Short mmCIF file of C-alpha atoms and ligand atoms in Angstrom, two decimals:
data_model
loop_
_atom_site.label_atom_id
_atom_site.label_comp_id
_atom_site.label_asym_id
_atom_site.label_seq_id
_atom_site.Cartn_x
_atom_site.Cartn_y
_atom_site.Cartn_z
CA MET O 1 16.43 61.63 -79.90
CA GLY O 2 18.67 64.42 -78.81
CA ASP O 3 17.66 63.41 -75.33
CA ASN O 4 20.44 63.06 -72.89
CA TYR O 5 18.75 60.21 -71.05
CA ILE O 6 18.88 56.53 -71.84
CA LEU O 7 16.30 55.68 -69.18
CA LYS O 8 13.47 57.53 -67.50
CA ALA O 9 11.33 55.50 -65.16
CA ASP O 10 8.59 57.46 -63.39
CA HIS O 11 5.81 56.81 -60.91
CA ILE O 12 6.96 53.25 -60.36
CA THR O 13 4.89 51.42 -57.77
CA VAL O 14 5.33 47.72 -57.00
CA LYS O 15 3.24 45.85 -54.47
CA PHE O 16 3.78 42.42 -52.98
CA PRO O 17 1.40 40.85 -50.47
CA GLY O 18 1.78 43.01 -47.38
CA VAL O 19 4.68 45.01 -48.82
CA LEU O 20 4.77 48.24 -50.76
CA ALA O 21 8.22 47.63 -52.25
CA LEU O 22 8.23 50.70 -54.51
CA ASP O 23 6.09 53.73 -53.89
CA ASP O 24 5.93 56.17 -56.79
CA ALA O 25 9.68 55.90 -57.35
CA GLN O 26 11.68 57.36 -60.21
CA LEU O 27 15.03 56.72 -61.84
CA HIS O 28 16.61 58.83 -64.57
CA ILE O 29 19.86 57.61 -66.12
CA LYS O 30 22.00 59.67 -68.46
CA ARG O 31 23.62 58.13 -71.49
CA GLY O 32 27.20 56.97 -71.02
CA THR O 33 27.27 57.31 -67.24
CA VAL O 34 27.78 55.05 -64.26
CA HIS O 35 24.81 55.53 -61.97
CA ALA O 36 24.95 54.19 -58.42
CA LEU O 37 21.68 53.10 -56.85
CA MET O 38 21.79 53.23 -53.09
CA GLY O 39 19.54 52.71 -50.11
CA GLU O 40 19.10 50.64 -47.03
CA ASN O 41 18.24 46.95 -47.07
CA GLY O 42 14.74 46.57 -48.38
CA ALA O 43 14.67 50.08 -49.86
CA GLY O 44 13.56 48.61 -53.19
CA LYS O 45 16.74 48.64 -55.28
CA SER O 46 16.59 45.07 -56.57
CA THR O 47 12.84 45.36 -57.03
CA LEU O 48 13.30 48.39 -59.28
CA MET O 49 15.91 46.56 -61.33
CA LYS O 50 13.57 43.61 -61.72
CA VAL O 51 11.02 46.04 -63.16
CA LEU O 52 13.55 47.08 -65.79
CA ILE O 53 14.21 43.50 -66.85
CA GLY O 54 10.57 42.49 -66.88
CA ILE O 55 10.41 40.30 -63.78
CA ASN O 56 8.32 42.63 -61.63
CA ARG O 57 5.05 44.19 -62.76
CA ILE O 58 4.30 47.82 -61.97
CA GLN O 59 1.00 49.40 -60.97
CA PRO O 60 -0.94 51.44 -63.56
CA GLY O 61 0.31 55.00 -63.93
CA GLY O 62 3.97 54.11 -63.99
CA THR O 63 6.05 54.58 -67.12
CA VAL O 64 9.39 53.38 -68.41
CA GLU O 65 11.01 55.32 -71.20
CA PHE O 66 14.04 53.73 -72.80
CA ASN O 67 16.01 55.47 -75.49
CA GLY O 68 13.31 58.12 -75.83
CA GLN O 69 10.46 55.65 -76.26
CA GLN O 70 7.92 54.36 -73.88
CA VAL O 71 8.43 50.62 -73.46
CA THR O 72 6.84 47.63 -71.80
CA ILE O 73 9.31 44.98 -70.80
CA THR O 74 7.88 41.51 -70.35
CA SER O 75 10.82 39.25 -69.49
CA PRO O 76 14.61 39.29 -69.03
CA ASN O 77 14.97 38.03 -72.57
CA ASP O 78 12.72 40.79 -73.86
CA ALA O 79 14.82 43.29 -71.90
CA LEU O 80 17.96 41.91 -73.53
CA GLN O 81 16.44 42.23 -77.00
CA GLN O 82 15.56 45.85 -76.22
CA GLY O 83 19.05 46.63 -74.92
CA ILE O 84 18.82 46.24 -71.14
CA ALA O 85 20.88 43.53 -69.44
CA MET O 86 21.35 42.57 -65.83
CA VAL O 87 24.45 40.89 -64.51
CA HIS O 88 23.75 39.05 -61.31
CA GLN O 89 24.68 35.86 -59.62
CA GLU O 90 21.18 34.54 -59.08
CA LEU O 91 20.34 34.21 -62.75
CA SER O 92 23.29 31.88 -63.12
CA PRO O 93 23.76 30.35 -66.52
CA ILE O 94 23.48 26.64 -67.18
CA PRO O 95 26.59 25.10 -65.59
CA GLU O 96 27.25 22.45 -68.21
CA MET O 97 27.15 24.92 -71.08
CA THR O 98 30.32 26.28 -72.61
CA VAL O 99 31.14 29.97 -72.55
CA ALA O 100 30.54 30.28 -76.30
CA ASP O 101 27.19 28.46 -76.11
CA ASN O 102 26.10 30.60 -73.17
CA ILE O 103 26.78 33.79 -75.08
CA TYR O 104 25.31 32.75 -78.43
CA LEU O 105 22.54 30.39 -77.32
CA GLY O 106 19.66 30.70 -79.77
CA ARG O 107 21.71 32.90 -82.10
CA GLU O 108 24.05 30.28 -83.55
CA LYS O 109 24.86 30.11 -87.22
CA MET O 110 23.37 27.02 -88.81
CA ARG O 111 24.92 24.72 -91.39
CA GLY O 112 21.81 23.15 -92.75
CA LEU O 113 20.25 21.59 -89.69
CA ILE O 114 23.44 21.58 -87.67
CA ILE O 115 24.59 24.30 -85.30
CA ASP O 116 27.94 25.69 -86.36
CA LYS O 117 29.78 25.41 -83.04
CA ARG O 118 33.06 26.49 -84.57
CA ASP O 119 31.47 29.75 -85.64
CA SER O 120 30.15 30.45 -82.11
CA ILE O 121 33.57 29.72 -80.64
CA ARG O 122 35.27 31.98 -83.16
CA ARG O 123 32.86 34.84 -82.52
CA ALA O 124 33.11 34.37 -78.76
CA GLN O 125 36.88 34.47 -78.97
CA GLU O 126 36.76 37.72 -80.95
CA LEU O 127 34.35 39.27 -78.48
CA LEU O 128 36.39 38.23 -75.45
CA ASP O 129 39.60 39.49 -77.07
CA LYS O 130 37.98 42.81 -77.82
CA LEU O 131 36.88 43.14 -74.19
CA ASN O 132 40.19 41.88 -72.87
CA ILE O 133 38.57 38.98 -71.00
CA ARG O 134 40.94 36.06 -70.69
CA VAL O 135 38.61 33.09 -70.66
CA ASP O 136 38.60 30.11 -73.02
CA PRO O 137 35.31 30.10 -74.99
CA THR O 138 35.21 26.29 -74.88
CA GLU O 139 35.41 26.22 -71.07
CA LYS O 140 32.28 25.07 -69.23
CA MET O 141 30.47 27.80 -67.27
CA LYS O 142 30.63 25.75 -64.08
CA ASN O 143 34.43 25.92 -64.09
CA LEU O 144 34.54 29.72 -64.06
CA SER O 145 35.16 31.84 -60.98
CA ILE O 146 32.39 34.22 -59.92
CA ALA O 147 34.37 37.11 -61.35
CA ASN O 148 34.76 35.42 -64.73
CA THR O 149 31.10 34.42 -64.77
CA GLN O 150 30.28 38.10 -64.34
CA MET O 151 32.68 39.00 -67.13
CA ILE O 152 31.00 36.51 -69.47
CA GLU O 153 27.59 37.91 -68.59
CA ILE O 154 28.89 41.37 -69.44
CA ALA O 155 30.29 40.07 -72.73
CA LYS O 156 26.94 38.51 -73.50
CA ALA O 157 25.21 41.81 -72.79
CA ILE O 158 27.58 43.59 -75.16
CA SER O 159 26.98 40.99 -77.86
CA TYR O 160 23.28 41.87 -77.69
CA GLY O 161 24.17 45.52 -78.12
CA ALA O 162 23.06 46.40 -74.58
CA GLN O 163 22.90 50.11 -73.91
CA LEU O 164 22.09 49.76 -70.23
CA ILE O 165 23.77 47.21 -68.02
CA ILE O 166 22.64 46.62 -64.45
CA MET O 167 25.05 45.29 -61.85
CA ASP O 168 23.55 44.33 -58.47
CA GLU O 169 26.28 44.16 -55.80
CA PRO O 170 28.84 42.78 -58.25
CA THR O 171 31.81 43.03 -55.90
CA SER O 172 30.32 41.19 -52.95
CA ALA O 173 32.16 37.93 -53.67
CA ILE O 174 35.21 38.69 -55.80
CA THR O 175 38.85 39.38 -54.93
CA GLU O 176 40.54 42.79 -54.85
CA VAL O 177 42.35 42.18 -58.13
CA GLU O 178 39.09 41.14 -59.75
CA VAL O 179 37.41 44.31 -58.46
CA LYS O 180 40.10 46.35 -60.20
CA HIS O 181 39.52 44.47 -63.40
CA LEU O 182 35.77 44.95 -63.12
CA PHE O 183 36.18 48.69 -62.59
CA GLU O 184 38.39 48.95 -65.67
CA MET O 185 35.71 47.15 -67.61
CA VAL O 186 33.00 49.46 -66.25
CA ASN O 187 35.05 52.52 -67.19
CA ASN O 188 35.60 51.22 -70.71
CA LEU O 189 31.91 50.51 -71.16
CA ARG O 190 31.05 54.02 -70.05
CA ASP O 191 33.59 55.48 -72.44
CA SER O 192 31.95 53.58 -75.26
CA GLY O 193 28.62 55.22 -74.43
CA ILE O 194 26.96 52.42 -72.46
CA SER O 195 25.18 53.29 -69.22
CA ILE O 196 25.64 51.26 -66.07
CA ILE O 197 23.40 51.02 -63.02
CA TYR O 198 25.58 49.99 -60.13
CA ILE O 199 24.12 48.76 -56.84
CA THR O 200 26.40 48.54 -53.84
CA HIS O 201 26.54 49.04 -50.10
CA LYS O 202 30.22 49.99 -50.27
CA MET O 203 30.52 53.75 -49.98
CA ASP O 204 34.06 53.94 -51.29
CA GLU O 205 33.10 52.22 -54.51
CA VAL O 206 30.46 54.82 -55.22
CA PHE O 207 32.91 57.66 -55.14
CA GLU O 208 35.44 55.70 -57.14
CA ILE O 209 33.22 54.61 -59.97
CA ALA O 210 29.94 56.52 -60.15
CA ASP O 211 29.04 59.74 -61.95
CA GLU O 212 25.63 60.04 -60.36
CA VAL O 213 23.80 58.52 -57.42
CA THR O 214 20.13 57.89 -56.82
CA VAL O 215 18.96 57.15 -53.30
CA LEU O 216 15.82 55.20 -52.44
CA ARG O 217 14.37 54.96 -48.96
CA ASP O 218 11.36 52.83 -47.99
CA GLY O 219 10.48 52.34 -51.64
CA GLN O 220 10.45 56.06 -52.33
CA PHE O 221 12.69 58.21 -54.46
CA ILE O 222 14.76 60.52 -52.28
CA ALA O 223 17.22 62.23 -54.62
CA THR O 224 19.53 62.00 -57.60
CA LYS O 225 22.87 63.76 -57.15
CA SER O 226 26.04 64.07 -59.09
CA ALA O 227 28.80 62.18 -57.23
CA SER O 228 30.92 65.33 -57.19
CA GLU O 229 28.32 67.39 -55.36
CA ILE O 230 27.88 65.04 -52.44
CA ASP O 231 30.18 63.43 -49.86
CA LYS O 232 29.96 60.29 -47.79
CA ASP O 233 28.18 61.87 -44.84
CA GLY O 234 25.69 63.56 -47.10
CA LEU O 235 24.97 60.31 -48.86
CA ILE O 236 24.46 58.46 -45.58
CA GLN O 237 22.12 61.20 -44.45
CA LEU O 238 20.03 60.73 -47.59
CA MET O 239 19.97 56.96 -47.19
CA VAL O 240 19.06 56.64 -43.54
CA GLY O 241 17.37 60.00 -43.05
CA ARG O 242 19.53 60.91 -40.06
CA ASP O 243 23.15 61.71 -39.29
CA LEU O 244 25.42 58.75 -38.65
CA LYS O 245 28.74 60.35 -37.89
CA ASP O 246 30.90 57.67 -36.33
CA ILE O 247 29.36 54.41 -37.33
CA PHE O 248 31.89 52.34 -35.37
CA ASN O 249 31.68 54.28 -32.12
CA LYS O 250 34.40 52.07 -30.65
CA GLU O 251 34.49 52.09 -26.87
CA THR O 252 37.35 51.05 -24.63
CA VAL O 253 36.32 47.97 -22.76
CA PRO O 254 38.39 46.35 -20.02
CA ILE O 255 40.16 43.37 -21.50
CA GLY O 256 40.25 40.26 -19.32
CA GLU O 257 41.79 36.81 -19.33
CA SER O 258 42.43 34.74 -22.39
CA VAL O 259 39.20 32.95 -23.29
CA LEU O 260 40.14 31.10 -26.43
CA GLU O 261 43.55 30.11 -27.64
CA ILE O 262 44.42 28.22 -30.79
CA LYS O 263 47.88 26.67 -31.16
CA ASN O 264 49.68 25.55 -34.29
CA PHE O 265 46.56 25.17 -36.35
CA THR O 266 47.45 23.36 -39.56
CA ARG O 267 45.62 21.99 -42.56
CA LYS O 268 48.53 22.05 -44.95
CA LYS O 269 46.61 23.06 -48.06
CA GLU O 270 44.75 25.84 -46.23
CA PHE O 271 46.83 27.18 -43.31
CA ARG O 272 49.95 26.32 -41.38
CA ASN O 273 51.10 26.85 -37.79
CA VAL O 274 48.64 29.54 -36.87
CA SER O 275 48.50 30.48 -33.19
CA PHE O 276 46.74 33.34 -31.43
CA ASP O 277 44.31 34.00 -28.63
CA VAL O 278 41.26 36.11 -27.86
CA LYS O 279 40.57 37.60 -24.45
CA ALA O 280 37.37 38.43 -22.66
CA GLY O 281 36.04 41.74 -23.89
CA GLU O 282 38.35 41.73 -26.87
CA ILE O 283 37.53 42.03 -30.55
CA VAL O 284 40.21 40.42 -32.68
CA GLY O 285 39.97 41.35 -36.34
CA MET O 286 41.25 38.96 -38.98
CA ALA O 287 42.56 40.70 -42.06
CA GLY O 288 43.91 39.25 -45.27
CA LEU O 289 43.19 39.06 -48.96
CA MET O 290 40.53 36.73 -50.22
CA GLY O 291 41.98 33.21 -50.14
CA ALA O 292 44.33 33.90 -47.23
CA GLY O 293 42.77 31.02 -45.31
CA ARG O 294 40.88 32.94 -42.63
CA SER O 295 37.48 31.34 -43.16
CA GLU O 296 39.09 27.91 -43.50
CA LEU O 297 40.85 28.45 -40.18
CA MET O 298 37.62 29.33 -38.43
CA MET O 299 35.80 26.40 -40.02
CA ALA O 300 38.42 24.08 -38.54
CA LEU O 301 38.08 25.75 -35.15
CA PHE O 302 34.34 25.25 -35.27
CA GLY O 303 34.70 21.57 -36.18
CA VAL O 304 33.37 21.86 -39.72
CA THR O 305 36.64 20.48 -41.08
CA LYS O 306 39.32 18.36 -39.43
CA LEU O 307 42.59 19.77 -38.17
CA GLU O 308 45.75 17.98 -39.22
CA GLU O 309 47.62 19.51 -36.33
CA GLY O 310 46.77 21.97 -33.61
CA GLU O 311 45.13 22.44 -30.26
CA VAL O 312 42.32 24.52 -28.82
CA TYR O 313 42.28 25.88 -25.27
CA ILE O 314 39.28 27.47 -23.62
CA ARG O 315 40.15 29.36 -20.45
CA GLY O 316 43.43 27.48 -20.31
CA GLU O 317 41.90 24.05 -20.67
CA LYS O 318 42.48 21.90 -23.68
CA VAL O 319 39.28 20.96 -25.46
CA GLU O 320 38.45 18.64 -28.36
CA ILE O 321 36.25 20.05 -31.08
CA LYS O 322 35.44 17.31 -33.55
CA GLU O 323 32.20 18.66 -34.93
CA PRO O 324 30.14 21.85 -34.73
CA LEU O 325 28.04 20.42 -31.89
CA ASP O 326 31.17 20.30 -29.72
CA ALA O 327 31.86 23.93 -30.53
CA ILE O 328 28.31 24.95 -29.69
CA LYS O 329 28.58 23.07 -26.37
CA HIS O 330 31.60 25.21 -25.57
CA LYS O 331 29.45 28.27 -26.29
CA ILE O 332 31.11 29.18 -29.54
CA ALA O 333 28.92 30.72 -32.22
CA PHE O 334 29.90 31.01 -35.86
CA LEU O 335 28.28 33.39 -38.31
CA THR O 336 29.49 31.92 -41.56
CA GLU O 337 30.38 33.80 -44.68
CA ASP O 338 28.32 31.76 -47.09
CA ARG O 339 24.98 32.32 -45.52
CA LYS O 340 22.80 30.59 -48.05
CA LEU O 341 24.88 27.43 -47.94
CA THR O 342 25.46 27.03 -44.24
CA GLY O 343 23.07 29.25 -42.43
CA LEU O 344 19.70 30.21 -43.71
CA TYR O 345 16.82 27.95 -44.60
CA LEU O 346 15.21 30.01 -47.31
CA PRO O 347 11.82 28.27 -47.52
CA LEU O 348 11.30 28.63 -43.77
CA THR O 349 9.93 31.68 -41.99
CA VAL O 350 11.77 34.47 -40.19
CA LYS O 351 10.67 32.99 -36.88
CA GLU O 352 11.79 29.49 -37.74
CA ASN O 353 15.15 30.73 -38.91
CA ILE O 354 15.79 32.81 -35.80
CA MET O 355 14.64 30.06 -33.45
CA MET O 356 16.30 27.15 -35.21
CA THR O 357 19.28 26.60 -32.90
CA ASN O 358 17.72 28.31 -29.89
CA LEU O 359 14.76 26.07 -29.15
CA ASN O 360 16.16 24.89 -25.81
CA GLN O 361 15.63 28.40 -24.46
CA PHE O 362 11.94 28.13 -25.17
CA THR O 363 11.17 24.70 -23.86
CA SER O 364 9.40 24.20 -20.57
CA GLY O 365 8.35 20.79 -19.29
CA GLY O 366 9.10 19.31 -22.68
CA ARG O 367 6.84 21.77 -24.50
CA LEU O 368 7.69 24.62 -26.80
CA GLN O 369 6.54 28.02 -25.55
CA HIS O 370 5.22 29.47 -28.77
CA ARG O 371 3.94 32.72 -27.29
CA LYS O 372 7.29 33.49 -25.74
CA MET O 373 9.08 32.57 -28.95
CA GLU O 374 6.90 34.93 -30.91
CA LYS O 375 7.42 37.74 -28.45
CA VAL O 376 11.19 37.35 -28.53
CA CYS O 377 11.11 37.12 -32.31
CA GLU O 378 9.15 40.34 -32.60
CA GLU O 379 11.75 41.99 -30.37
CA GLU O 380 14.58 40.70 -32.53
CA VAL O 381 12.89 42.02 -35.66
CA GLN O 382 12.66 45.42 -33.96
CA LYS O 383 16.19 45.33 -32.60
CA PHE O 384 17.77 44.56 -35.96
CA THR O 385 15.21 46.52 -37.97
CA ILE O 386 14.49 43.47 -40.08
CA ARG O 387 12.13 44.65 -42.81
CA THR O 388 9.43 42.03 -43.09
CA PRO O 389 5.64 42.20 -43.08
CA SER O 390 5.60 39.61 -40.28
CA ILE O 391 7.73 37.03 -38.50
CA LYS O 392 5.80 34.43 -40.47
CA GLN O 393 7.21 35.68 -43.79
CA LYS O 394 9.41 33.21 -45.66
CA VAL O 395 13.04 34.27 -45.55
CA GLU O 396 13.43 33.86 -49.31
CA LEU O 397 11.06 36.80 -49.82
CA LEU O 398 13.22 39.21 -47.80
CA SER O 399 15.83 41.46 -49.40
CA GLY O 400 19.42 40.21 -49.26
CA GLY O 401 20.47 42.39 -46.37
CA ASN O 402 17.43 41.54 -44.32
CA GLN O 403 18.14 37.83 -44.74
CA GLN O 404 21.55 38.52 -43.29
CA LYS O 405 20.08 40.28 -40.27
CA VAL O 406 17.92 37.23 -39.53
CA LEU O 407 21.03 35.12 -39.25
CA VAL O 408 22.88 37.59 -37.06
CA SER O 409 19.87 37.68 -34.80
CA ARG O 410 19.85 33.87 -34.48
CA TRP O 411 23.44 33.77 -33.30
CA MET O 412 23.11 36.66 -30.92
CA LEU O 413 20.13 35.02 -29.30
CA ALA O 414 22.22 31.93 -28.57
CA ASP O 415 24.17 34.03 -26.09
CA PRO O 416 27.61 32.62 -26.90
CA ASP O 417 30.84 33.29 -24.96
CA ILE O 418 32.94 33.18 -28.06
CA LEU O 419 31.64 34.71 -31.23
CA ILE O 420 33.16 34.15 -34.65
CA LEU O 421 31.83 36.53 -37.27
CA ASP O 422 32.84 35.97 -40.88
CA GLU O 423 32.11 39.10 -42.91
CA PRO O 424 29.27 40.07 -40.56
CA THR O 425 28.22 43.16 -42.47
CA ARG O 426 28.54 42.01 -46.06
CA GLY O 427 25.52 43.18 -48.01
CA ILE O 428 24.21 45.12 -45.03
CA ASP O 429 23.28 48.77 -45.24
CA ILE O 430 25.07 51.41 -43.27
CA GLY O 431 22.38 51.92 -40.65
CA ALA O 432 22.20 48.22 -39.86
CA LYS O 433 25.99 48.06 -39.92
CA SER O 434 26.20 50.58 -37.15
CA ASP O 435 23.58 48.55 -35.23
CA ILE O 436 25.74 45.46 -35.55
CA TYR O 437 28.85 47.34 -34.41
CA ALA O 438 26.94 48.63 -31.39
CA LEU O 439 25.92 45.10 -30.60
CA MET O 440 29.51 43.87 -30.86
CA THR O 441 30.56 46.56 -28.43
CA LYS O 442 27.78 45.58 -26.06
CA LEU O 443 28.84 41.94 -26.18
CA ALA O 444 32.47 42.91 -25.61
CA LYS O 445 31.38 44.85 -22.53
CA GLU O 446 29.70 41.69 -21.26
CA GLY O 447 33.07 39.98 -21.47
CA LYS O 448 32.53 37.98 -24.65
CA ALA O 449 35.48 37.16 -26.87
CA ILE O 450 34.93 38.10 -30.50
CA ILE O 451 36.76 37.15 -33.68
CA MET O 452 35.76 39.13 -36.75
CA ILE O 453 36.92 38.23 -40.24
CA SER O 454 36.47 41.18 -42.56
CA SER O 455 37.61 42.28 -45.99
CA GLU O 456 36.70 45.86 -45.28
CA LEU O 457 39.68 47.60 -43.77
CA PRO O 458 37.71 50.52 -42.31
CA GLU O 459 35.69 47.96 -40.37
CA ILE O 460 38.81 46.10 -39.22
CA ILE O 461 40.43 49.34 -38.09
CA GLY O 462 37.23 50.75 -36.67
CA MET O 463 36.34 47.79 -34.47
CA SER O 464 39.39 45.69 -33.58
CA ASP O 465 41.44 45.73 -30.38
CA ARG O 466 44.00 43.55 -32.11
CA VAL O 467 44.34 42.44 -35.69
CA VAL O 468 45.64 39.09 -36.89
CA VAL O 469 46.80 39.27 -40.49
CA MET O 470 47.15 36.25 -42.75
CA HIS O 471 48.80 35.75 -46.10
CA GLU O 472 48.48 32.52 -48.09
CA GLY O 473 47.67 30.39 -45.09
CA LYS O 474 50.30 31.87 -42.81
CA LEU O 475 49.96 34.29 -39.98
CA THR O 476 52.17 37.24 -40.93
CA GLY O 477 51.49 39.71 -38.16
CA ILE O 478 49.53 40.57 -35.05
CA LEU O 479 48.95 44.30 -34.62
CA ASP O 480 47.70 46.24 -31.63
CA ARG O 481 44.98 48.82 -32.00
CA SER O 482 47.56 51.62 -31.69
CA GLU O 483 49.50 50.21 -34.66
CA LEU O 484 46.58 49.95 -37.05
CA ASP O 485 46.70 51.72 -40.33
CA GLN O 486 45.57 50.74 -43.77
CA GLU O 487 48.95 50.54 -45.51
CA ARG O 488 50.49 48.51 -42.77
CA ILE O 489 47.71 45.94 -42.71
CA LEU O 490 47.85 45.67 -46.48
CA ALA O 491 51.61 45.10 -46.40
CA TYR O 492 51.16 42.17 -44.02
CA ALA O 493 48.22 40.87 -46.05
CA ALA O 494 50.29 40.95 -49.22
CA GLY O 495 53.13 39.10 -47.51
CA GLU O 496 55.48 42.07 -47.88
CA LEU O 497 55.85 42.29 -44.12
CA ASP O 498 56.12 39.07 -42.18
CA ASP O 499 56.96 39.01 -38.49
CA TYR O 500 56.40 35.32 -38.14
CA LYS O 501 58.91 33.97 -40.66
CA GLU O 502 61.60 32.99 -38.19
CA ALA O 503 59.38 32.06 -35.30
CA GLN O 504 57.18 29.66 -37.21
CA SER O 505 59.26 27.96 -39.85
N1 LIG D 1 8.84 38.49 -54.40
C1 LIG D 1 8.62 39.17 -53.28
N2 LIG D 1 7.61 38.88 -52.45
C2 LIG D 1 7.39 39.60 -51.31
N3 LIG D 1 8.15 40.64 -50.91
C3 LIG D 1 9.18 40.97 -51.69
C4 LIG D 1 9.51 40.27 -52.91
N4 LIG D 1 10.60 40.85 -53.46
C5 LIG D 1 10.96 41.84 -52.64
N5 LIG D 1 10.11 41.93 -51.58
C6 LIG D 1 10.16 42.95 -50.50
O1 LIG D 1 10.27 44.21 -51.11
C7 LIG D 1 11.11 45.08 -50.35
C8 LIG D 1 12.22 45.61 -51.22
O2 LIG D 1 13.14 44.56 -51.48
P1 LIG D 1 14.42 44.72 -52.40
O3 LIG D 1 14.95 43.34 -52.61
O4 LIG D 1 14.08 45.50 -53.60
O5 LIG D 1 15.40 45.56 -51.46
P2 LIG D 1 16.89 46.05 -51.75
O6 LIG D 1 16.87 47.53 -51.75
O7 LIG D 1 17.42 45.36 -52.95
O8 LIG D 1 17.63 45.57 -50.41
P3 LIG D 1 19.09 44.87 -50.17
O9 LIG D 1 20.07 45.98 -50.07
O10 LIG D 1 18.92 44.20 -48.84
O11 LIG D 1 19.35 43.92 -51.29
C9 LIG D 1 11.59 44.26 -49.17
O12 LIG D 1 10.79 44.56 -48.06
C10 LIG D 1 11.40 42.84 -49.63
O13 LIG D 1 11.20 41.98 -48.54
MG1 LIG D 2 18.94 43.90 -53.27
#
């Protein structure tokens, strides 16, 4: 005791077949602090966290000291008993279970042989009240939003007396308001003496919420800094090992004719009367709050859902897109937001995933040219710095960000004329982000038309020639590059400014 540290992990080495995921890494966390863990995709962040909750085994020589004592953690449940909890979306609770059951499973009060449900509900209600979480304890887990599921997992951690709570990219799929709520919660936890490990690729979040930052690179420990002694550029330098000054590096590209135009797009419950166009060489950003209808709009354009009203023109000619195959025939590519649901095939290999929709390029006389496919695949892996021991690795074994790069690579290889990117850099590290931006610029130079949905305003402002803003299913404004600033976009996104009221009603 008397020690300032809740956790000291040293000489942590984790090996997987063909991969040295952690290489003599360390992590020291002070009591009652928020500690950001940063690093490029595949740096070993999630792997290190899975050591702390007993999923990954470490090589001999490594030690984990928790609360001043050397510990061995054998499973997530063991971790929880010892005071370490991890809140993440993958370990999702049983959907049919109620909130109260999920929190108190295995710890219920018994009345003879019968579980006292009322008691669990009462205790859950007290706990949720104390933490200011407005969720009904009798609600089924499956009915909760992602944000509320996270909140319940946090509540559960607290009920176990957790002293260290791990959050792995908790804000990747929740709304702005929910992020605020989460940050309040994190601050309260810290004030009550709990330590938080916070993994994110969002720079701004680090400086908003973290007291200290540890950076990993290629499985190795690089540094631990106090957030006040480092700035964004310094942090990037530590993460990627080189300077990355202007990650957007936006170039002026000659803008040509209109390539794609959508007119009066309507699916009443999702969006109404939306019209805009994209020109050759142009990047049109789509801004809006989560739920504004941007992804829904693009899904309708791509033929995933059916339009109630509206028309599509490609180079001035009206076209019918009834299903995704029609869209692909018109050389439209769509990098969807929900990659696991609509994009990646996790049990298949890197090669299979990249090649999936591109096989026609590698067919000659009715036969697949495997050598050529492999060569191109190797090049793609290089180009996108996909961290994998080989192109034959299953995609499910890659880190989150590297899975994402596989998908981007597939669509780029298809050589589309019109590219729809929905949150193209979500979960991607800063180095790979700048690679993707460079690629977008290259494609724009080749005369492609690009639509980019993004929730990150710096990215919208950094990359777009024009920005279409939506609010609750309506287009509220179209801004030129010269008019772009954060406040203005937010005002349109919140529906406070609306240029299209008269014109469209
Ligand atoms: N079960 C596994 N089998 C094989 N390789 C694995 C396994 N888990 C992780 N890896 C590899 O270990 C390395 C580190 O992965 P990890 O998931 O820890 O990265 P990360 O820092 O969390 O990255 P991201 O920011 O993309 O989530 C990667 O190269 C990954 O492919
Ligand atoms: Mg990870």
